[in-house]
Amino acid sequence: MNESNIAEKVAAILERRRYVGFSTKKEFSKISGITLSDIDKKLFTDPYFRKRCLRRFEDGRTFYIDTNEAMNYLNESLKRGG
């Protein structure tokens, strides 16, 4: 991925960053442009992302993504290149 692609991705993330609240994995995929597969394989397996961005009700089975935190995480991650 070259620098112009990274810049485009970061710009797109910043544009979508206006979204506030929590989202399901499917909703977050639409907001962020990240595929469901990448969310499962790269984000949900990252302990830092899980601690910072994932929430669920005490007895719930569904994870909700703190959308603003997740978008910040993606922005930082793309800027540093991984």
PDB file of N, CA and C in Angstrom:
ATOM      1  N   MET A   1       0.855  -1.175   0.000  1.00  0.00           N
ATOM      2  CA  MET A   1       0.000   0.000   0.000  1.00  0.00           C
ATOM      3  C   MET A   1       0.896   1.232   0.000  1.00  0.00           C
ATOM      4  N   ASN A   2       0.690   2.109  -0.950  1.00  0.00           N
ATOM      5  CA  ASN A   2       1.534   3.298  -1.021  1.00  0.00           C
ATOM      6  C   ASN A   2       0.936   4.437  -0.193  1.00  0.00           C
ATOM      7  N   GLU A   3       1.689   5.524  -0.082  1.00  0.00           N
ATOM      8  CA  GLU A   3       1.286   6.638   0.778  1.00  0.00           C
ATOM      9  C   GLU A   3      -0.014   7.295   0.339  1.00  0.00           C
ATOM     10  N   SER A   4      -0.250   7.398  -0.964  1.00  0.00           N
ATOM     11  CA  SER A   4      -1.499   8.029  -1.416  1.00  0.00           C
ATOM     12  C   SER A   4      -2.707   7.179  -1.036  1.00  0.00           C
ATOM     13  N   ASN A   5      -2.572   5.842  -1.087  1.00  0.00           N
ATOM     14  CA  ASN A   5      -3.664   4.969  -0.653  1.00  0.00           C
ATOM     15  C   ASN A   5      -3.926   5.126   0.831  1.00  0.00           C
ATOM     16  N   ILE A   6      -2.865   5.216   1.618  1.00  0.00           N
ATOM     17  CA  ILE A   6      -3.013   5.408   3.061  1.00  0.00           C
ATOM     18  C   ILE A   6      -3.698   6.742   3.342  1.00  0.00           C
ATOM     19  N   ALA A   7      -3.274   7.782   2.656  1.00  0.00           N
ATOM     20  CA  ALA A   7      -3.875   9.104   2.847  1.00  0.00           C
ATOM     21  C   ALA A   7      -5.354   9.075   2.495  1.00  0.00           C
ATOM     22  N   GLU A   8      -5.709   8.369   1.432  1.00  0.00           N
ATOM     23  CA  GLU A   8      -7.110   8.253   1.039  1.00  0.00           C
ATOM     24  C   GLU A   8      -7.913   7.511   2.099  1.00  0.00           C
ATOM     25  N   LYS A   9      -7.344   6.427   2.632  1.00  0.00           N
ATOM     26  CA  LYS A   9      -8.024   5.656   3.681  1.00  0.00           C
ATOM     27  C   LYS A   9      -8.232   6.505   4.927  1.00  0.00           C
ATOM     28  N   VAL A  10      -7.196   7.237   5.329  1.00  0.00           N
ATOM     29  CA  VAL A  10      -7.300   8.087   6.520  1.00  0.00           C
ATOM     30  C   VAL A  10      -8.343   9.175   6.295  1.00  0.00           C
ATOM     31  N   ALA A  11      -8.356   9.785   5.128  1.00  0.00           N
ATOM     32  CA  ALA A  11      -9.347  10.826   4.818  1.00  0.00           C
ATOM     33  C   ALA A  11     -10.758  10.247   4.874  1.00  0.00           C
ATOM     34  N   ALA A  12     -10.929   9.058   4.347  1.00  0.00           N
ATOM     35  CA  ALA A  12     -12.246   8.420   4.374  1.00  0.00           C
ATOM     36  C   ALA A  12     -12.676   8.113   5.805  1.00  0.00           C
ATOM     37  N   ILE A  13     -11.739   7.662   6.614  1.00  0.00           N
ATOM     38  CA  ILE A  13     -12.049   7.370   8.018  1.00  0.00           C
ATOM     39  C   ILE A  13     -12.436   8.645   8.748  1.00  0.00           C
ATOM     40  N   LEU A  14     -11.697   9.709   8.520  1.00  0.00           N
ATOM     41  CA  LEU A  14     -12.013  10.975   9.183  1.00  0.00           C
ATOM     42  C   LEU A  14     -13.392  11.482   8.774  1.00  0.00           C
ATOM     43  N   GLU A  15     -13.767  11.278   7.533  1.00  0.00           N
ATOM     44  CA  GLU A  15     -15.089  11.684   7.065  1.00  0.00           C
ATOM     45  C   GLU A  15     -16.179  10.883   7.772  1.00  0.00           C
ATOM     46  N   ARG A  16     -15.945   9.596   7.925  1.00  0.00           N
ATOM     47  CA  ARG A  16     -16.940   8.731   8.563  1.00  0.00           C
ATOM     48  C   ARG A  16     -16.939   8.898  10.078  1.00  0.00           C
ATOM     49  N   ARG A  17     -15.940   9.528  10.603  1.00  0.00           N
ATOM     50  CA  ARG A  17     -15.749   9.675  12.036  1.00  0.00           C
ATOM     51  C   ARG A  17     -16.868  10.482  12.702  1.00  0.00           C
ATOM     52  N   ARG A  18     -17.654  11.155  11.919  1.00  0.00           N
ATOM     53  CA  ARG A  18     -18.732  11.962  12.468  1.00  0.00           C
ATOM     54  C   ARG A  18     -19.774  11.100  13.173  1.00  0.00           C
ATOM     55  N   TYR A  19     -19.794   9.820  12.898  1.00  0.00           N
ATOM     56  CA  TYR A  19     -20.769   8.919  13.505  1.00  0.00           C
ATOM     57  C   TYR A  19     -20.495   8.795  15.002  1.00  0.00           C
ATOM     58  N   VAL A  20     -21.535   8.890  15.802  1.00  0.00           N
ATOM     59  CA  VAL A  20     -21.379   8.849  17.255  1.00  0.00           C
ATOM     60  C   VAL A  20     -22.155   7.661  17.803  1.00  0.00           C
ATOM     61  N   GLY A  21     -21.601   7.005  18.800  1.00  0.00           N
ATOM     62  CA  GLY A  21     -22.319   5.949  19.488  1.00  0.00           C
ATOM     63  C   GLY A  21     -21.691   4.589  19.319  1.00  0.00           C
ATOM     64  N   PHE A  22     -22.547   3.590  19.357  1.00  0.00           N
ATOM     65  CA  PHE A  22     -22.108   2.202  19.282  1.00  0.00           C
ATOM     66  C   PHE A  22     -22.708   1.554  18.048  1.00  0.00           C
ATOM     67  N   SER A  23     -22.021   0.560  17.543  1.00  0.00           N
ATOM     68  CA  SER A  23     -22.512  -0.130  16.357  1.00  0.00           C
ATOM     69  C   SER A  23     -22.204  -1.619  16.467  1.00  0.00           C
ATOM     70  N   THR A  24     -22.974  -2.402  15.752  1.00  0.00           N
ATOM     71  CA  THR A  24     -22.680  -3.821  15.636  1.00  0.00           C
ATOM     72  C   THR A  24     -21.534  -3.989  14.644  1.00  0.00           C
ATOM     73  N   LYS A  25     -21.044  -5.187  14.540  1.00  0.00           N
ATOM     74  CA  LYS A  25     -19.950  -5.455  13.601  1.00  0.00           C
ATOM     75  C   LYS A  25     -20.357  -5.117  12.166  1.00  0.00           C
ATOM     76  N   LYS A  26     -21.567  -5.495  11.793  1.00  0.00           N
ATOM     77  CA  LYS A  26     -22.048  -5.237  10.431  1.00  0.00           C
ATOM     78  C   LYS A  26     -22.181  -3.733  10.178  1.00  0.00           C
ATOM     79  N   GLU A  27     -22.736  -3.002  11.143  1.00  0.00           N
ATOM     80  CA  GLU A  27     -22.874  -1.551  10.994  1.00  0.00           C
ATOM     81  C   GLU A  27     -21.501  -0.883  10.928  1.00  0.00           C
ATOM     82  N   PHE A  28     -20.567  -1.356  11.765  1.00  0.00           N
ATOM     83  CA  PHE A  28     -19.232  -0.777  11.774  1.00  0.00           C
ATOM     84  C   PHE A  28     -18.518  -1.016  10.448  1.00  0.00           C
ATOM     85  N   SER A  29     -18.769  -2.161   9.846  1.00  0.00           N
ATOM     86  CA  SER A  29     -18.175  -2.456   8.541  1.00  0.00           C
ATOM     87  C   SER A  29     -18.630  -1.422   7.511  1.00  0.00           C
ATOM     88  N   LYS A  30     -19.903  -1.062   7.533  1.00  0.00           N
ATOM     89  CA  LYS A  30     -20.426  -0.066   6.601  1.00  0.00           C
ATOM     90  C   LYS A  30     -19.847   1.318   6.891  1.00  0.00           C
ATOM     91  N   ILE A  31     -19.738   1.658   8.166  1.00  0.00           N
ATOM     92  CA  ILE A  31     -19.246   2.976   8.563  1.00  0.00           C
ATOM     93  C   ILE A  31     -17.767   3.134   8.213  1.00  0.00           C
ATOM     94  N   SER A  32     -16.980   2.110   8.511  1.00  0.00           N
ATOM     95  CA  SER A  32     -15.524   2.214   8.392  1.00  0.00           C
ATOM     96  C   SER A  32     -14.984   1.801   7.028  1.00  0.00           C
ATOM     97  N   GLY A  33     -15.724   0.973   6.322  1.00  0.00           N
ATOM     98  CA  GLY A  33     -15.211   0.437   5.065  1.00  0.00           C
ATOM     99  C   GLY A  33     -14.323  -0.777   5.257  1.00  0.00           C
ATOM    100  N   ILE A  34     -14.182  -1.236   6.492  1.00  0.00           N
ATOM    101  CA  ILE A  34     -13.389  -2.431   6.804  1.00  0.00           C
ATOM    102  C   ILE A  34     -14.273  -3.653   6.578  1.00  0.00           C
ATOM    103  N   THR A  35     -13.749  -4.674   5.933  1.00  0.00           N
ATOM    104  CA  THR A  35     -14.551  -5.867   5.666  1.00  0.00           C
ATOM    105  C   THR A  35     -14.856  -6.624   6.959  1.00  0.00           C
ATOM    106  N   LEU A  36     -15.937  -7.380   6.941  1.00  0.00           N
ATOM    107  CA  LEU A  36     -16.293  -8.196   8.104  1.00  0.00           C
ATOM    108  C   LEU A  36     -15.173  -9.179   8.438  1.00  0.00           C
ATOM    109  N   SER A  37     -14.550  -9.715   7.405  1.00  0.00           N
ATOM    110  CA  SER A  37     -13.445 -10.648   7.604  1.00  0.00           C
ATOM    111  C   SER A  37     -12.279  -9.976   8.331  1.00  0.00           C
ATOM    112  N   ASP A  38     -11.918  -8.759   7.910  1.00  0.00           N
ATOM    113  CA  ASP A  38     -10.833  -8.042   8.578  1.00  0.00           C
ATOM    114  C   ASP A  38     -11.197  -7.647  10.006  1.00  0.00           C
ATOM    115  N   ILE A  39     -12.466  -7.319  10.220  1.00  0.00           N
ATOM    116  CA  ILE A  39     -12.896  -7.013  11.589  1.00  0.00           C
ATOM    117  C   ILE A  39     -12.696  -8.233  12.471  1.00  0.00           C
ATOM    118  N   ASP A  40     -13.116  -9.402  11.993  1.00  0.00           N
ATOM    119  CA  ASP A  40     -12.958 -10.641  12.771  1.00  0.00           C
ATOM    120  C   ASP A  40     -11.497 -11.015  12.968  1.00  0.00           C
ATOM    121  N   LYS A  41     -10.724 -10.976  11.896  1.00  0.00           N
ATOM    122  CA  LYS A  41      -9.352 -11.483  11.941  1.00  0.00           C
ATOM    123  C   LYS A  41      -8.334 -10.497  12.493  1.00  0.00           C
ATOM    124  N   LYS A  42      -8.551  -9.203  12.261  1.00  0.00           N
ATOM    125  CA  LYS A  42      -7.529  -8.226  12.642  1.00  0.00           C
ATOM    126  C   LYS A  42      -7.918  -7.365  13.840  1.00  0.00           C
ATOM    127  N   LEU A  43      -9.177  -7.002  13.939  1.00  0.00           N
ATOM    128  CA  LEU A  43      -9.577  -6.120  15.037  1.00  0.00           C
ATOM    129  C   LEU A  43     -10.024  -6.897  16.268  1.00  0.00           C
ATOM    130  N   PHE A  44     -10.923  -7.860  16.095  1.00  0.00           N
ATOM    131  CA  PHE A  44     -11.444  -8.582  17.254  1.00  0.00           C
ATOM    132  C   PHE A  44     -10.381  -9.458  17.920  1.00  0.00           C
ATOM    133  N   THR A  45      -9.309  -9.778  17.226  1.00  0.00           N
ATOM    134  CA  THR A  45      -8.233 -10.574  17.833  1.00  0.00           C
ATOM    135  C   THR A  45      -7.167  -9.697  18.484  1.00  0.00           C
ATOM    136  N   ASP A  46      -7.232  -8.397  18.289  1.00  0.00           N
ATOM    137  CA  ASP A  46      -6.259  -7.463  18.851  1.00  0.00           C
ATOM    138  C   ASP A  46      -6.677  -7.103  20.283  1.00  0.00           C
ATOM    139  N   PRO A  47      -5.880  -7.515  21.285  1.00  0.00           N
ATOM    140  CA  PRO A  47      -6.260  -7.262  22.683  1.00  0.00           C
ATOM    141  C   PRO A  47      -6.459  -5.773  22.992  1.00  0.00           C
ATOM    142  N   TYR A  48      -5.649  -4.925  22.387  1.00  0.00           N
ATOM    143  CA  TYR A  48      -5.771  -3.489  22.626  1.00  0.00           C
ATOM    144  C   TYR A  48      -7.097  -2.967  22.077  1.00  0.00           C
ATOM    145  N   PHE A  49      -7.477  -3.407  20.885  1.00  0.00           N
ATOM    146  CA  PHE A  49      -8.755  -3.014  20.298  1.00  0.00           C
ATOM    147  C   PHE A  49      -9.907  -3.526  21.151  1.00  0.00           C
ATOM    148  N   ARG A  50      -9.822  -4.775  21.578  1.00  0.00           N
ATOM    149  CA  ARG A  50     -10.898  -5.360  22.397  1.00  0.00           C
ATOM    150  C   ARG A  50     -11.109  -4.564  23.677  1.00  0.00           C
ATOM    151  N   LYS A  51     -10.010  -4.210  24.329  1.00  0.00           N
ATOM    152  CA  LYS A  51     -10.118  -3.482  25.592  1.00  0.00           C
ATOM    153  C   LYS A  51     -10.624  -2.058  25.371  1.00  0.00           C
ATOM    154  N   ARG A  52     -10.153  -1.421  24.341  1.00  0.00           N
ATOM    155  CA  ARG A  52     -10.458  -0.010  24.099  1.00  0.00           C
ATOM    156  C   ARG A  52     -11.808   0.210  23.423  1.00  0.00           C
ATOM    157  N   CYS A  53     -12.231  -0.714  22.560  1.00  0.00           N
ATOM    158  CA  CYS A  53     -13.357  -0.423  21.670  1.00  0.00           C
ATOM    159  C   CYS A  53     -14.575  -1.339  21.791  1.00  0.00           C
ATOM    160  N   LEU A  54     -14.450  -2.500  22.401  1.00  0.00           N
ATOM    161  CA  LEU A  54     -15.578  -3.435  22.440  1.00  0.00           C
ATOM    162  C   LEU A  54     -16.309  -3.369  23.772  1.00  0.00           C
ATOM    163  N   ARG A  55     -17.627  -3.413  23.694  1.00  0.00           N
ATOM    164  CA  ARG A  55     -18.477  -3.403  24.880  1.00  0.00           C
ATOM    165  C   ARG A  55     -19.578  -4.442  24.675  1.00  0.00           C
ATOM    166  N   ARG A  56     -20.089  -4.947  25.786  1.00  0.00           N
ATOM    167  CA  ARG A  56     -21.279  -5.790  25.715  1.00  0.00           C
ATOM    168  C   ARG A  56     -21.988  -5.754  27.061  1.00  0.00           C
ATOM    169  N   PHE A  57     -23.261  -6.052  27.023  1.00  0.00           N
ATOM    170  CA  PHE A  57     -24.028  -6.102  28.257  1.00  0.00           C
ATOM    171  C   PHE A  57     -23.550  -7.281  29.087  1.00  0.00           C
ATOM    172  N   GLU A  58     -23.753  -7.193  30.392  1.00  0.00           N
ATOM    173  CA  GLU A  58     -23.241  -8.193  31.321  1.00  0.00           C
ATOM    174  C   GLU A  58     -23.580  -9.629  30.918  1.00  0.00           C
ATOM    175  N   ASP A  59     -24.819  -9.886  30.600  1.00  0.00           N
ATOM    176  CA  ASP A  59     -25.230 -11.239  30.222  1.00  0.00           C
ATOM    177  C   ASP A  59     -25.401 -11.403  28.713  1.00  0.00           C
ATOM    178  N   GLY A  60     -24.983 -10.401  27.965  1.00  0.00           N
ATOM    179  CA  GLY A  60     -25.189 -10.415  26.520  1.00  0.00           C
ATOM    180  C   GLY A  60     -24.145 -11.214  25.769  1.00  0.00           C
ATOM    181  N   ARG A  61     -24.508 -11.612  24.573  1.00  0.00           N
ATOM    182  CA  ARG A  61     -23.590 -12.343  23.712  1.00  0.00           C
ATOM    183  C   ARG A  61     -23.078 -11.471  22.572  1.00  0.00           C
ATOM    184  N   THR A  62     -23.764 -10.366  22.315  1.00  0.00           N
ATOM    185  CA  THR A  62     -23.402  -9.490  21.212  1.00  0.00           C
ATOM    186  C   THR A  62     -22.421  -8.426  21.667  1.00  0.00           C
ATOM    187  N   PHE A  63     -21.351  -8.266  20.903  1.00  0.00           N
ATOM    188  CA  PHE A  63     -20.405  -7.185  21.162  1.00  0.00           C
ATOM    189  C   PHE A  63     -20.855  -5.949  20.402  1.00  0.00           C
ATOM    190  N   TYR A  64     -20.692  -4.797  21.040  1.00  0.00           N
ATOM    191  CA  TYR A  64     -20.948  -3.519  20.400  1.00  0.00           C
ATOM    192  C   TYR A  64     -19.638  -2.763  20.327  1.00  0.00           C
ATOM    193  N   ILE A  65     -19.431  -2.100  19.231  1.00  0.00           N
ATOM    194  CA  ILE A  65     -18.186  -1.366  19.000  1.00  0.00           C
ATOM    195  C   ILE A  65     -18.422   0.094  19.336  1.00  0.00           C
ATOM    196  N   ASP A  66     -17.569   0.627  20.208  1.00  0.00           N
ATOM    197  CA  ASP A  66     -17.590   2.067  20.492  1.00  0.00           C
ATOM    198  C   ASP A  66     -17.032   2.734  19.237  1.00  0.00           C
ATOM    199  N   THR A  67     -17.928   3.277  18.445  1.00  0.00           N
ATOM    200  CA  THR A  67     -17.580   3.713  17.096  1.00  0.00           C
ATOM    201  C   THR A  67     -16.509   4.794  17.083  1.00  0.00           C
ATOM    202  N   ASN A  68     -16.628   5.791  17.932  1.00  0.00           N
ATOM    203  CA  ASN A  68     -15.620   6.857  17.943  1.00  0.00           C
ATOM    204  C   ASN A  68     -14.248   6.327  18.333  1.00  0.00           C
ATOM    205  N   GLU A  69     -14.199   5.501  19.381  1.00  0.00           N
ATOM    206  CA  GLU A  69     -12.913   4.916  19.797  1.00  0.00           C
ATOM    207  C   GLU A  69     -12.325   4.047  18.696  1.00  0.00           C
ATOM    208  N   ALA A  70     -13.170   3.264  18.052  1.00  0.00           N
ATOM    209  CA  ALA A  70     -12.691   2.374  16.990  1.00  0.00           C
ATOM    210  C   ALA A  70     -12.166   3.166  15.799  1.00  0.00           C
ATOM    211  N   MET A  71     -12.847   4.232  15.442  1.00  0.00           N
ATOM    212  CA  MET A  71     -12.377   5.063  14.327  1.00  0.00           C
ATOM    213  C   MET A  71     -11.058   5.740  14.691  1.00  0.00           C
ATOM    214  N   ASN A  72     -10.912   6.189  15.934  1.00  0.00           N
ATOM    215  CA  ASN A  72      -9.633   6.752  16.382  1.00  0.00           C
ATOM    216  C   ASN A  72      -8.529   5.700  16.294  1.00  0.00           C
ATOM    217  N   TYR A  73      -8.845   4.475  16.738  1.00  0.00           N
ATOM    218  CA  TYR A  73      -7.886   3.380  16.694  1.00  0.00           C
ATOM    219  C   TYR A  73      -7.449   3.108  15.246  1.00  0.00           C
ATOM    220  N   LEU A  74      -8.405   3.049  14.326  1.00  0.00           N
ATOM    221  CA  LEU A  74      -8.079   2.809  12.926  1.00  0.00           C
ATOM    222  C   LEU A  74      -7.235   3.938  12.350  1.00  0.00           C
ATOM    223  N   ASN A  75      -7.579   5.164  12.681  1.00  0.00           N
ATOM    224  CA  ASN A  75      -6.823   6.326  12.216  1.00  0.00           C
ATOM    225  C   ASN A  75      -5.371   6.230  12.685  1.00  0.00           C
ATOM    226  N   GLU A  76      -5.170   5.949  13.954  1.00  0.00           N
ATOM    227  CA  GLU A  76      -3.800   5.823  14.494  1.00  0.00           C
ATOM    228  C   GLU A  76      -3.072   4.655  13.854  1.00  0.00           C
ATOM    229  N   SER A  77      -3.763   3.545  13.700  1.00  0.00           N
ATOM    230  CA  SER A  77      -3.157   2.357  13.128  1.00  0.00           C
ATOM    231  C   SER A  77      -2.734   2.570  11.681  1.00  0.00           C
ATOM    232  N   LEU A  78      -3.581   3.202  10.894  1.00  0.00           N
ATOM    233  CA  LEU A  78      -3.240   3.448   9.486  1.00  0.00           C
ATOM    234  C   LEU A  78      -2.121   4.462   9.349  1.00  0.00           C
ATOM    235  N   LYS A  79      -2.071   5.441  10.242  1.00  0.00           N
ATOM    236  CA  LYS A  79      -0.999   6.428  10.182  1.00  0.00           C
ATOM    237  C   LYS A  79       0.358   5.797  10.462  1.00  0.00           C
ATOM    238  N   ARG A  80       0.394   4.830  11.388  1.00  0.00           N
ATOM    239  CA  ARG A  80       1.680   4.201  11.722  1.00  0.00           C
ATOM    240  C   ARG A  80       1.997   3.018  10.818  1.00  0.00           C
ATOM    241  N   GLY A  81       1.036   2.679   9.952  1.00  0.00           N
ATOM    242  CA  GLY A  81       1.313   1.668   8.943  1.00  0.00           C
ATOM    243  C   GLY A  81       1.027   0.253   9.367  1.00  0.00           C
ATOM    244  N   GLY A  82       0.140   0.029  10.274  1.00  0.00           N
ATOM    245  CA  GLY A  82      -0.177  -1.351  10.622  1.00  0.00           C
ATOM    246  C   GLY A  82      -1.079  -1.400  11.719  1.00  0.00           C
TER     247      GLY A  82
END
